[in-house]
Amino acid sequence: MTTSPAAKAAGPCAGQIWLFSSIGKKTVVAATGILLVAFVVGHLLGNLTIFLGPDALNSYAAKLHSLGPALWAIRAALLGILVAHIYFTMLLWKENHAARPQKYIASNPVGTTVFARTMRLSGLIVLAFVIFHLAHFTVRVVDPSFATMTTTLDGHKVHDVYRMVVTGFSNGPVVLVYVVGLFLLTFHLSHGIGSLFQTLGITNRRIRRTYEIGGRALAWALYAGYISIPVSIFFFGLGKGAIQ
Amino acid sequence: MKFHLKVWRQKDPKSPGRLEDYEADNIPADASFLEMLDIVNAGLTGKNIEPIQFESDCREGICGNCSLTINGVPHGPGRGTTCQLYMRKFRDGDTITIEPFRADPFPVQRDLVVNRAAFDRIIQAGGFISERSGSAPDANSVPIPKTTADEAMDAAACIGCGACAAACPNGSAMLFVSAKVAHLGLLPQGKPEKDRRVLGMVRQMDQEGFGNCSNYYACEAVCPANVPAAFIARMNREFTAASAKEMAGLPV
Amino acid sequence: MTLDSKIPAGPLERKWTDYKNNAKLVSPANKRKFELIVVGSGLAGASAAATLAEQGYKVKCFCYQDSPRRAHSIAAQGGINAAKNYQNDGDSVYRLFYDTIKGGDFRSREANVHRLAEVSVDIIDQCVAQGVPFAREYGGLLANRSFGGAQVSRTFYARGQTGQQLLLGAYSGLSHQIALGAVKMFPRTEMLDLVLVDGHAKGIVVRDLNTGEITSHAGDAVLLCTGGYGNVFYLSTNARGCNVSATYRAHKRGALFANPCFTQIHPTCIPVGGDYQSKLTLMSESLRNDGRIWVPKRKEDCGKDPSSIPEADRDYFLERKYPSYGNLAPRDISSRSAKEACDEGRGVGPGGLGVYLDFAEAIGRLGRKTIEERYGNLFEMYENITGENAYERPMRIYPAVHYTMGGLWVDYNLMSNIPGLHVLGEANFSDHGANRLGASALMQGLADGYFVIPYTLGGYLTTQFGKKTDPSHPAFESTVREVKSRVQSLLDIKGTRTVDHFHRTLGLIMWDYCGMARSREGLTGAIEKIQKLRAEFWSDLRLLGGSAGINMELERAGRVADFLEFGELMCLDALVRDESCGGHFRTEHQTPEGEALRNDQDFSFVSAWKYEGEGKTPTLVKEPLAYEQVKLSTRSYK
């Protein structure tokens, strides 16, 4: 009888073969994508506490910091997820480029959306934005004064995140960077969220459209949520009084 | 009608190619795109220019042999194959650019003719049900729900033309492969070899150098057989499940 | 020369069983010593190659297409017959046998047709096991529909793509064997000649259509599964590449060509639009299940919008002339009736060459959704080609050449008169007589490949132990030399006319004089015209490019050169068959009502033609048709 084609190709490690197959790599990108989306959602929910006043945000931030090593573990995991997301995407890019070295002279994209076609560009810009964002509010090198802002909460001295955010978003160019950066993230997620159901194989032809629309709606809802903070601060003076 | 054509000419697989300009005059609106090229070729022969080499056979949209990228779209505007494209779909005086199907695993043989043997090799890697002539039980011994049979037929309708891979910016053949995986995987007859099939076919597809799926859905948009991209999701699922079995050391 | 059809003795229904019980077998150890050459990868070729490889033979399979999956069997739409009697409507092997013999107007062999009906049931089982997604009922069992020439529902189908699905089934089996190394596949490789060693078929000469290289391959037997020659008419429902070359080359090497004039005109095709047209598109005959065919009663109404013509002014001519079969009358009868209506000036559409196929009544009865489910893709295809919506306006149809019943003569073993040369599927003449019933071509191709040749080939091979040959034999070298010089001579003509010009001109001659109606005078004239055209071809053909690399005009030129000789043979056969039968209608022989008038007294035989050399008239060899079971009757579908 025949030997299984699978058995022939299997070699020493089936897991590795799966991981570096076209579908395996895509699955990694999609699975890390889910985790990153989950982070983006959680991060937003935390950030929205700003609308509940300085104490709410600061106590949320303090709680996160009190996690200590666990926080660092989460950060490391997030970084790892992001690196995997980017690394496997790069592998895919390289192969995809090799599979279609010659473009059509009369180029005419059909069936695709602008979100899908700009995934690489939007991804790169989002990466740059994330680096800026970390430098801005986490490492606080954009404005070193952020690091020294403190306040008292329940008798403890804590970092005054509220003041930092309000001060940070009072700066026009910074707000513009956030509005644009987050817009690109939305672009990225507009294709990404709906698409990961397809990649992970948890869709069918009837439900796919719903996922796509739902994914896009979630992406834009996240956008609305995120930019509500800089927009409220910059244009509507949110928190200006509280930090006087 | 009258058209200005820009046609990819390439002497052989190794030579570089380029677009050449030709005029197509006196073309009946009811002529098919390929009949338009027949008329142009007769004119070229008259002028001692070697006719444009392009593939076609059944000219009724089922054999999957015709393979032209027209104005950047495999099989041109509208659904269906190139042979089922009629000149009345164009405007008089249009400039039409004709290129071969592009994907690295589809090397250009000459002019607009490409080699799609990679698809045959993918089928050979598992796109079948192992059975022996004469060994089958009665055809009605295994009832198959109508909806299952219909869905299998939707997948089986693939004509193997390669437009999916040619339309994909990544040169991915996922729609083609997933159609066969779905067709056979849906039917009870195909279940025993389900895992081996999907593992074998996907690995062969990767080995041929086809790109990865980015869920652009350009494949679905140009597919003359209306094969839906949902079959790709199904294949992703089947492949990962079969790989998991393999990783766990279970027989596949 | 006498022909031995090698029909087994015994009662008709026992012949095949007895044959199988007594057939010579090749042991598994010996099977792998035999190398078989299969030319063509359609239903017959792919199924034969896959099955023989499964059994242990080494197989080489050749096709001119870029993939075996593209053979023209793929275009068959309607369905495949089988005497399963799943409908409990009175079908049986005998009925399928009888319908096929009668449909063929009593010009086919009883024993072959009975065998075909017997194995038909196995084919459906085989295809379902392969994963062919036949249409099903809600209960999960197979669905059937009725088809022309039958009063039972015995046709299995997969939407309007039955041929595609059956071919893909055979192709998947073939692919499996290729993967196992049991079949070596040669796509884009065209057979240009047959090699004979000591009078046996032992190899072929082929041209690699990508590189232009001409080589030879040796084998212990050669199986031609190369389809029909409908493209001799230029416009037909065949694919562009379909050709007679393989069988005609074999004919020139001594194989007898049987009944070349038996061609089938299919009644439901989209009418011709203009002289630019490169092919005719068939609309599945299954449409006749629900569509009603009519023309206006009065010539004056032909230009009118069909919906404005009242019922009373319509002539549903098939229902009127053949009340019991109505719109499901056999193909030849339906085609001829349409032609008659158009000849009377009552045709519709451009040039008055068309009749209406009307679904209004069926849509009213079953609802648009059901019609869409049954024929949706055909309606779409019709609209794409003609720009008309057939849900709202009746389709226009006209007959077109579709299938050729004639082919190389074979005996009961499917072997031609050249030992070792076997011919399967449409390429042989054996099962359809003077007319083929709908949904029987797929049945025959698969029967030959899956269930007949695997049993009948052994008889020849067991005589061939130790007779292996290889391409170093002088016969191979000389045949290769001849082929090369013929290819070069085509390139050397350097005239002014294109290949298509000659092909189209030949097609018109054939359609006008050897098409739906034929006469002594017309055929005699046609032979002269073809001879003249052939001389012109060899002096005025313009072929550009060389023999190296892809040159599709050169491929076509070789095929048209063969058609130019073969067309003459067809006309000669039509001329000699001085009777009307099935698809062969001689205007001199018709009943007062215009029906075909058979002459069983003088023409109950197979015409097998022997090639006698360039410019010489072929010799007619007759194989008398003896009917033991069936009583010859006048075919009546009234």
XYZ file of C-alpha atoms in Angstrom, chain C residues 45-499:
455
model
C -8.306 7.147 -21.192
C -8.099 8.256 -17.569
C -10.293 5.434 -16.315
C -8.359 2.841 -18.321
C -4.953 4.196 -17.309
C -5.904 4.356 -13.636
C -7.553 0.930 -13.559
C -4.798 -0.854 -15.451
C -2.191 0.778 -13.220
C -4.130 -0.335 -10.138
C -3.940 -3.852 -11.462
C -0.181 -3.663 -11.692
C 0.563 -2.768 -15.300
C 3.078 -0.043 -16.043
C 1.228 2.691 -17.871
C 2.292 5.700 -19.887
C -0.516 8.154 -20.535
C -0.413 10.953 -23.094
C -2.633 13.964 -23.652
C -2.382 17.106 -25.732
C -3.894 19.285 -22.991
C -1.690 20.828 -20.309
C -3.355 18.616 -17.720
C -5.291 15.355 -17.976
C -8.112 17.122 -16.121
C -8.918 19.224 -19.187
C -9.874 16.453 -21.624
C -13.090 17.315 -23.423
C -15.189 14.759 -21.548
C -15.254 17.570 -19.023
C -17.752 19.494 -21.096
C -20.521 16.891 -21.038
C -23.367 18.439 -19.133
C -26.459 16.335 -18.800
C -25.753 13.027 -17.178
C -24.892 9.380 -17.301
C -27.307 6.506 -17.788
C -27.373 3.411 -15.650
C -29.935 0.638 -15.338
C -30.135 0.970 -11.555
C -33.904 1.213 -11.490
C -33.661 3.292 -8.325
C -36.861 4.995 -9.416
C -38.781 1.733 -9.525
C -40.152 2.844 -12.867
C -39.590 -0.358 -14.798
C -35.981 0.042 -15.847
C -33.708 -2.954 -16.294
C -30.483 -3.926 -18.015
C -32.568 -5.266 -20.861
C -34.460 -2.010 -21.269
C -31.304 0.067 -21.313
C -29.860 -2.349 -23.827
C -32.979 -2.206 -25.970
C -33.296 1.576 -25.792
C -29.659 1.937 -26.846
C -29.981 -0.494 -29.763
C -33.191 1.136 -30.898
C -31.807 4.630 -30.355
C -28.850 3.609 -32.538
C -31.358 2.662 -35.241
C -30.274 -0.983 -35.252
C -26.785 -0.383 -36.515
C -24.807 -1.462 -33.465
C -23.700 -4.822 -32.131
C -26.091 -6.522 -29.748
C -23.399 -8.117 -27.615
C -21.424 -4.913 -27.088
C -24.487 -2.907 -26.201
C -25.736 -5.529 -23.780
C -22.384 -5.548 -22.036
C -22.533 -1.766 -21.818
C -25.948 -1.928 -20.164
C -24.711 -4.591 -17.745
C -21.684 -2.639 -16.512
C -23.596 0.659 -16.387
C -24.696 -0.121 -12.830
C -21.107 -0.656 -11.644
C -20.066 2.707 -13.031
C -22.370 4.617 -10.722
C -21.080 2.681 -7.705
C -17.509 3.327 -8.773
C -18.059 7.047 -9.275
C -19.849 7.522 -5.971
C -16.965 5.760 -4.217
C -14.571 8.198 -5.870
C -16.487 11.125 -4.449
C -18.441 12.246 -7.499
C -21.084 14.540 -5.978
C -24.131 13.317 -7.880
C -27.417 15.102 -7.244
C -29.357 13.659 -4.311
C -32.811 13.654 -2.843
C -33.454 15.070 0.612
C -33.369 11.542 1.997
C -29.764 11.278 0.900
C -30.326 8.845 -1.958
C -29.336 9.479 -5.543
C -31.599 11.540 -7.779
C -32.401 10.723 -11.405
C -33.838 12.482 -14.365
C -35.161 11.360 -17.698
C -33.387 11.957 -20.954
C -34.065 11.787 -24.689
C -35.026 8.410 -26.125
C -36.059 6.827 -22.837
C -39.357 6.465 -20.992
C -37.711 5.850 -17.616
C -35.649 8.084 -15.340
C -32.234 6.473 -15.358
C -29.921 9.416 -15.742
C -27.612 10.348 -12.879
C -26.290 13.892 -12.874
C -24.198 16.433 -11.020
C -25.890 19.757 -11.739
C -25.125 20.612 -15.371
C -21.540 19.452 -14.943
C -21.789 15.685 -14.941
C -18.950 15.210 -17.421
C -16.713 17.451 -15.369
C -17.403 15.570 -12.180
C -16.966 12.147 -13.744
C -13.753 13.233 -15.412
C -12.429 14.724 -12.191
C -13.242 11.406 -10.527
C -11.243 9.505 -13.142
C -8.538 12.174 -13.008
C -8.243 11.781 -9.250
C -7.814 8.029 -9.687
C -5.218 8.701 -12.365
C -3.459 11.243 -10.125
C -3.317 8.668 -7.364
C -1.599 6.212 -9.696
C 0.774 8.899 -10.954
C 1.718 9.634 -7.345
C 2.402 5.943 -6.809
C 4.611 5.880 -9.877
C 2.359 3.374 -11.635
C 1.403 5.820 -14.381
C 3.810 8.161 -16.065
C 1.883 11.102 -17.428
C 2.880 13.081 -20.521
C 0.736 16.205 -20.806
C 1.069 18.586 -23.785
C 2.245 15.612 -25.818
C 0.448 14.777 -29.032
C 0.489 11.419 -30.762
C 1.436 11.891 -34.399
C 1.836 8.307 -35.544
C 1.514 4.664 -34.628
C 4.497 2.344 -34.743
C 3.980 -1.187 -36.010
C 6.460 -3.957 -35.351
C 5.723 -7.159 -37.286
C 2.182 -5.958 -37.808
C 1.537 -5.351 -34.105
C 0.974 -1.959 -32.515
C 4.037 -1.530 -30.356
C 4.501 2.159 -29.929
C 3.678 5.707 -30.855
C 5.511 8.747 -32.117
C 4.738 11.932 -30.227
C 5.549 15.603 -30.371
C 6.191 17.483 -27.152
C 4.032 20.543 -27.720
C 6.131 22.702 -25.391
C 9.534 21.964 -26.858
C 8.580 20.693 -30.293
C 10.706 17.606 -29.799
C 9.565 14.484 -31.670
C 10.229 11.187 -29.927
C 8.840 7.671 -29.770
C 7.582 5.451 -26.974
C 7.381 1.678 -27.008
C 4.801 -0.482 -25.228
C 3.273 -3.929 -25.278
C -0.087 -2.577 -26.343
C -1.465 0.760 -27.426
C -4.836 2.071 -26.243
C -6.308 4.945 -28.226
C -8.801 6.923 -26.162
C -8.681 10.011 -28.275
C -12.313 10.956 -28.646
C -14.309 11.864 -31.699
C -13.802 13.790 -34.901
C -16.660 16.294 -34.733
C -14.229 19.110 -35.442
C -14.100 18.031 -39.081
C -17.106 20.386 -39.251
C -14.979 23.227 -37.810
C -17.979 24.477 -35.862
C -19.048 21.879 -33.348
C -19.520 21.528 -29.640
C -16.079 19.905 -29.408
C -13.105 21.641 -27.871
C -10.747 23.502 -30.169
C -8.119 20.823 -29.864
C -10.319 17.779 -30.529
C -9.016 15.994 -33.578
C -8.992 12.817 -35.625
C -5.235 12.610 -35.964
C -4.486 9.723 -33.618
C -7.197 7.476 -35.032
C -6.625 8.630 -38.601
C -2.864 8.018 -38.339
C -3.681 4.528 -37.040
C -6.085 4.141 -39.967
C -3.299 5.016 -42.366
C -1.223 2.320 -40.676
C -3.893 -0.250 -41.411
C -6.628 0.091 -38.781
C -10.089 -0.013 -40.289
C -12.266 3.055 -39.810
C -15.860 2.072 -39.153
C -19.001 4.029 -39.982
C -17.245 7.407 -40.306
C -20.429 9.018 -41.624
C -22.339 8.369 -38.395
C -22.202 11.714 -36.693
C -24.587 13.127 -34.212
C -26.158 16.480 -34.472
C -27.274 17.707 -31.073
C -30.629 19.461 -31.084
C -30.097 21.956 -28.274
C -27.206 24.262 -29.065
C -26.968 28.013 -29.131
C -27.440 29.088 -32.775
C -24.540 30.385 -34.891
C -24.037 34.127 -34.563
C -21.527 34.966 -37.284
C -18.517 33.816 -39.277
C -16.043 34.862 -36.575
C -17.419 32.090 -34.394
C -14.964 29.473 -33.223
C -17.279 27.010 -31.561
C -20.879 26.171 -30.848
C -22.080 25.911 -27.319
C -24.300 23.094 -26.283
C -27.125 23.546 -23.871
C -27.696 20.288 -22.052
C -30.362 18.127 -23.525
C -31.798 17.833 -20.046
C -33.400 21.185 -20.807
C -35.845 19.255 -22.962
C -37.292 17.708 -19.799
C -38.970 20.957 -18.928
C -38.643 23.128 -22.000
C -41.122 22.986 -24.866
C -39.834 23.372 -28.382
C -41.818 25.416 -30.862
C -41.767 27.678 -33.884
C -44.485 30.020 -35.131
C -47.109 28.359 -37.320
C -46.863 31.189 -39.807
C -43.697 32.548 -41.411
C -44.899 36.116 -40.854
C -44.717 35.651 -37.068
C -41.039 34.722 -37.028
C -39.805 38.241 -36.469
C -42.307 38.960 -33.706
C -41.620 39.030 -29.990
C -42.304 35.396 -28.986
C -44.460 36.381 -26.022
C -46.814 38.189 -28.375
C -47.509 35.020 -30.358
C -50.642 33.367 -28.960
C -50.673 29.631 -28.132
C -52.885 28.923 -31.101
C -50.292 30.299 -33.497
C -47.440 28.208 -32.104
C -46.375 24.888 -33.512
C -44.981 22.595 -30.812
C -43.731 20.409 -33.607
C -42.111 17.613 -31.559
C -45.177 17.213 -29.355
C -47.337 17.252 -32.477
C -45.299 14.725 -34.446
C -44.214 12.421 -31.617
C -46.964 12.549 -29.002
C -45.603 9.782 -26.750
C -42.021 11.100 -26.540
C -42.769 14.719 -27.333
C -39.857 17.003 -26.568
C -37.799 13.996 -25.477
C -37.621 12.426 -28.937
C -34.108 11.143 -29.787
C -31.484 13.608 -30.872
C -31.418 12.847 -34.580
C -35.190 13.112 -34.868
C -35.368 16.324 -32.864
C -32.538 17.873 -34.845
C -34.033 17.023 -38.173
C -37.435 18.332 -37.162
C -35.857 21.643 -36.218
C -34.052 21.793 -39.522
C -37.294 21.052 -41.379
C -39.094 23.840 -39.558
C -36.307 26.251 -40.476
C -36.213 24.998 -44.063
C -39.917 25.845 -44.249
C -38.969 29.395 -43.337
C -40.387 29.218 -39.813
C -37.039 29.495 -38.013
C -36.390 32.323 -35.561
C -33.397 34.513 -34.751
C -30.505 35.601 -36.995
C -30.705 33.981 -40.432
C -33.860 32.124 -39.408
C -31.703 29.311 -38.053
C -33.214 28.649 -34.655
C -36.275 27.326 -32.825
C -37.664 28.308 -29.455
C -37.130 26.286 -26.287
C -39.714 27.697 -23.959
C -39.755 27.382 -20.169
C -42.774 29.565 -19.469
C -45.017 26.562 -18.875
C -42.471 24.822 -16.599
C -41.863 27.998 -14.601
C -45.605 28.312 -14.144
C -45.897 24.696 -13.046
C -42.779 24.311 -10.861
C -41.868 27.854 -9.966
C -38.820 29.786 -11.031
C -36.803 28.517 -8.084
C -37.039 24.885 -9.140
C -36.080 25.737 -12.695
C -33.179 27.769 -11.375
C -32.054 24.843 -9.270
C -32.222 22.454 -12.185
C -30.783 24.572 -14.953
C -29.479 27.763 -13.327
C -25.992 27.521 -14.756
C -27.300 26.797 -18.257
C -29.563 29.823 -18.161
C -26.622 31.927 -17.016
C -24.441 30.594 -19.783
C -27.138 31.326 -22.337
C -27.527 34.872 -21.119
C -23.772 35.459 -21.121
C -23.426 34.296 -24.716
C -26.558 35.756 -26.255
C -27.370 38.614 -23.901
C -30.948 37.274 -23.504
C -32.702 36.239 -20.299
C -34.283 32.823 -20.815
C -36.493 33.100 -17.732
C -38.367 35.850 -19.495
C -37.949 35.003 -23.150
C -37.702 31.548 -24.719
C -34.215 30.341 -25.578
C -33.269 30.010 -29.196
C -31.640 26.727 -30.077
C -30.370 25.033 -33.205
C -28.713 21.695 -33.869
C -24.929 21.441 -33.940
C -22.429 18.640 -34.445
C -21.798 17.066 -31.111
C -20.627 13.482 -31.157
C -19.351 10.988 -33.652
C -20.596 7.432 -33.439
C -18.118 6.229 -36.028
C -14.564 5.396 -35.091
C -11.915 2.772 -35.444
C -13.330 -0.690 -35.883
C -12.903 -2.897 -32.815
C -13.910 -6.419 -31.903
C -15.594 -7.489 -28.673
C -12.207 -7.119 -26.941
C -12.034 -3.478 -28.046
C -9.069 -4.416 -30.217
C -8.841 -3.098 -33.758
C -7.794 -5.258 -36.682
C -4.185 -4.280 -35.860
C -3.121 -6.651 -33.083
C -2.329 -4.767 -29.916
C -4.138 -1.597 -30.953
C -7.127 -1.108 -28.664
C -9.609 1.679 -29.045
C -11.875 2.946 -26.270
C -14.636 5.470 -25.811
C -15.809 7.796 -28.559
C -12.751 6.876 -30.622
C -14.188 3.440 -31.398
C -17.393 2.741 -33.280
C -18.867 0.031 -31.209
C -21.878 0.887 -29.087
C -24.024 3.647 -30.479
C -24.840 2.506 -33.992
C -26.177 5.285 -36.152
C -27.258 7.519 -33.296
C -26.315 7.865 -29.657
C -28.848 8.440 -26.931
C -28.292 11.235 -24.466
C -26.261 10.418 -21.335
C -24.760 7.342 -23.013
C -21.385 8.744 -24.041
C -20.180 9.122 -20.467
C -21.492 5.649 -19.780
C -19.570 4.142 -22.664
C -16.290 5.945 -22.001
C -16.237 4.810 -18.393
C -17.515 1.322 -19.163
C -14.676 0.769 -21.613
C -12.045 2.116 -19.238
C -13.123 0.842 -15.835
C -14.843 -2.420 -16.605
C -14.211 -3.721 -20.122
C -10.588 -3.245 -21.102
C -9.254 -4.530 -17.750
C -10.859 -7.880 -18.648
C -10.309 -7.955 -22.393
C -6.718 -6.786 -22.600
C -5.325 -9.947 -21.029
C -6.305 -12.025 -24.040
C -3.874 -10.118 -26.217
C -1.122 -9.643 -23.668
C -0.879 -13.355 -22.886
C 0.228 -13.858 -26.485
C 2.982 -11.277 -26.094
C 5.343 -12.758 -23.529
C 8.922 -12.255 -24.586
C 8.021 -9.979 -27.481
C 9.218 -6.764 -25.920
C 10.501 -4.087 -28.184
C 12.028 -0.679 -27.635
C 12.496 2.561 -29.550
C 15.835 1.426 -30.951
C 13.938 -0.912 -33.298
C 14.236 0.326 -36.911
C 10.445 0.645 -37.165
C 10.540 3.399 -34.540
C 13.355 5.254 -36.243
C 11.681 5.221 -39.614
C 8.324 6.334 -38.218
C 9.971 9.203 -36.343
C 11.696 10.202 -39.576
C 8.400 10.232 -41.466
C 6.702 12.336 -38.806
C 9.522 14.834 -38.756
C 9.453 15.253 -42.498
C 5.691 15.715 -42.468
C 5.943 18.459 -39.834
C 8.669 20.124 -41.851
C 6.664 19.888 -45.057
C 3.825 21.822 -43.406
C 6.251 24.574 -42.449
C 7.772 24.606 -45.925
C 4.572 25.436 -47.808
C 4.919 29.160 -47.086
C 1.678 30.138 -48.794
C -0.792 32.880 -47.948
C -3.786 31.355 -46.119
C -4.156 30.581 -42.422
C -4.933 27.162 -41.014
